[in-house]
Amino acid sequence: MSKELRTVSGMRPTGPLHLGHYFGVLKNWVELQYTEEAYFFVADWHALTSDYADPSKIRTNIREMVKDWVGAGLDPEKCVIFRQSEVKEHAELSLLLSMFTPVSWLERNPTYKEQQQQISNKDLGNAGFLCYPVLMAADILMYRPHGVPVGEDQLPHMEMTREIARRFNYLYGELLPEPKAMLTPAAKCPGLDGRKMSKSYNNGIFLSDRMADIQEKVRGMFTDQARLRKSDPGNPDVCNLFPYHVLLSSPEEQAEIRKGCTGATLGCVDCKKIFLKNLETFLTPLQERRSVLDANPARVDEILAHGNERARAFAGQTMALVREKMGL
């Protein structure tokens, strides 16, 4: 298929990726690489906006995340996988966009306000964190995409990106498209304890986890808290496990599980065994692809070097046009 459309997206290298990352982001990326000219970047500068005090794990996280991406199905021959900090044009465009972005736009950003209140173990009073949306706008607008795959929580950032593009075009002449938000279908992936799946809660199933470790995790996984015995009828709609059957089990199997749960003929232990069987089937090809990179670490460097070169080539074209428009 001719890839006439272009898209871009990135992810911060803050730790190992879990099932929530796959079903919430990566699955969509894998599909987009076949239909669009797709740029996917490791957002290491963005990681510094909150982890500037201890950046010691960023380099390791970058490599591990690329392995997870390739394991999930991203093909460096079908999309551009690159590292944000290796394409210096991102910093230049971010600086230029900041010249005309009102501070009031940044201060009203709901994500900025929420994280200031919720993250109490880090000092987020730095300029980099406040200007996070400008750098994000630069990351996106650099590749002049028609759309960006995002979840609903990123809609405020997307709207600001559109406003910044609109303001640039008004001040200097038409150049930057106003990319639309390509909403990623919501995928419910609760943590093992019922909270949001997160490495900070230690309640996740990671794409690189061994099945022996996953079995131990799932053994203690919350299910329907009101169901104390197998003879008690359960409710899949409030069960912490059933959303994973929706993602990994066939419709016929889901129907059987629902019938067995509500009719008290299928216990939670049996339900977990079905989940583990389907999860192993799902994870095996991902981990096999990942293991190729584990055995050949230099391949990760090659993927990033090739992607960095391709990204720089496009970014250089965009910046030449931006400088001309701005009289630089």
Short mmCIF file of N, CA and C in Angstrom, two decimals, residues 236 242 245 249-262:
data_model
loop_
_atom_site.label_atom_id
_atom_site.label_comp_id
_atom_site.label_asym_id
_atom_site.label_seq_id
_atom_site.Cartn_x
_atom_site.Cartn_y
_atom_site.Cartn_z
N PRO A 236 -18.52 -11.25 36.12
CA PRO A 236 -17.38 -10.89 35.27
C PRO A 236 -17.23 -9.38 35.06
N PHE A 242 -11.40 -10.50 34.16
CA PHE A 242 -12.18 -10.68 32.93
C PHE A 242 -11.78 -9.71 31.80
N HIS A 245 -9.58 -11.46 29.52
CA HIS A 245 -10.22 -12.43 28.64
C HIS A 245 -10.80 -11.73 27.42
N SER A 249 -8.95 -13.79 24.88
CA SER A 249 -9.74 -15.00 24.63
C SER A 249 -10.67 -14.80 23.44
N SER A 250 -11.03 -15.89 22.80
CA SER A 250 -11.96 -15.81 21.68
C SER A 250 -13.35 -15.47 22.19
N PRO A 251 -14.22 -14.93 21.35
CA PRO A 251 -15.59 -14.63 21.78
C PRO A 251 -16.30 -15.86 22.36
N GLU A 252 -16.06 -17.02 21.75
CA GLU A 252 -16.69 -18.24 22.25
C GLU A 252 -16.19 -18.58 23.64
N GLU A 253 -14.89 -18.42 23.85
CA GLU A 253 -14.30 -18.72 25.16
C GLU A 253 -14.78 -17.72 26.21
N GLN A 254 -14.91 -16.46 25.81
CA GLN A 254 -15.44 -15.45 26.73
C GLN A 254 -16.84 -15.80 27.17
N ALA A 255 -17.66 -16.27 26.23
CA ALA A 255 -19.05 -16.64 26.56
C ALA A 255 -19.07 -17.80 27.55
N GLU A 256 -18.19 -18.77 27.34
CA GLU A 256 -18.13 -19.91 28.24
C GLU A 256 -17.66 -19.49 29.63
N ILE A 257 -16.69 -18.60 29.68
CA ILE A 257 -16.18 -18.11 30.97
C ILE A 257 -17.28 -17.34 31.71
N ARG A 258 -17.98 -16.49 30.98
CA ARG A 258 -19.06 -15.72 31.62
C ARG A 258 -20.14 -16.65 32.16
N LYS A 259 -20.50 -17.66 31.38
CA LYS A 259 -21.53 -18.61 31.81
C LYS A 259 -21.06 -19.40 33.03
N GLY A 260 -19.81 -19.86 33.01
CA GLY A 260 -19.29 -20.63 34.12
C GLY A 260 -19.13 -19.81 35.39
N CYS A 261 -18.77 -18.54 35.22
CA CYS A 261 -18.59 -17.66 36.38
C CYS A 261 -19.92 -17.33 37.03
N THR A 262 -20.87 -16.87 36.23
CA THR A 262 -22.17 -16.48 36.79
C THR A 262 -22.96 -17.69 37.27
#
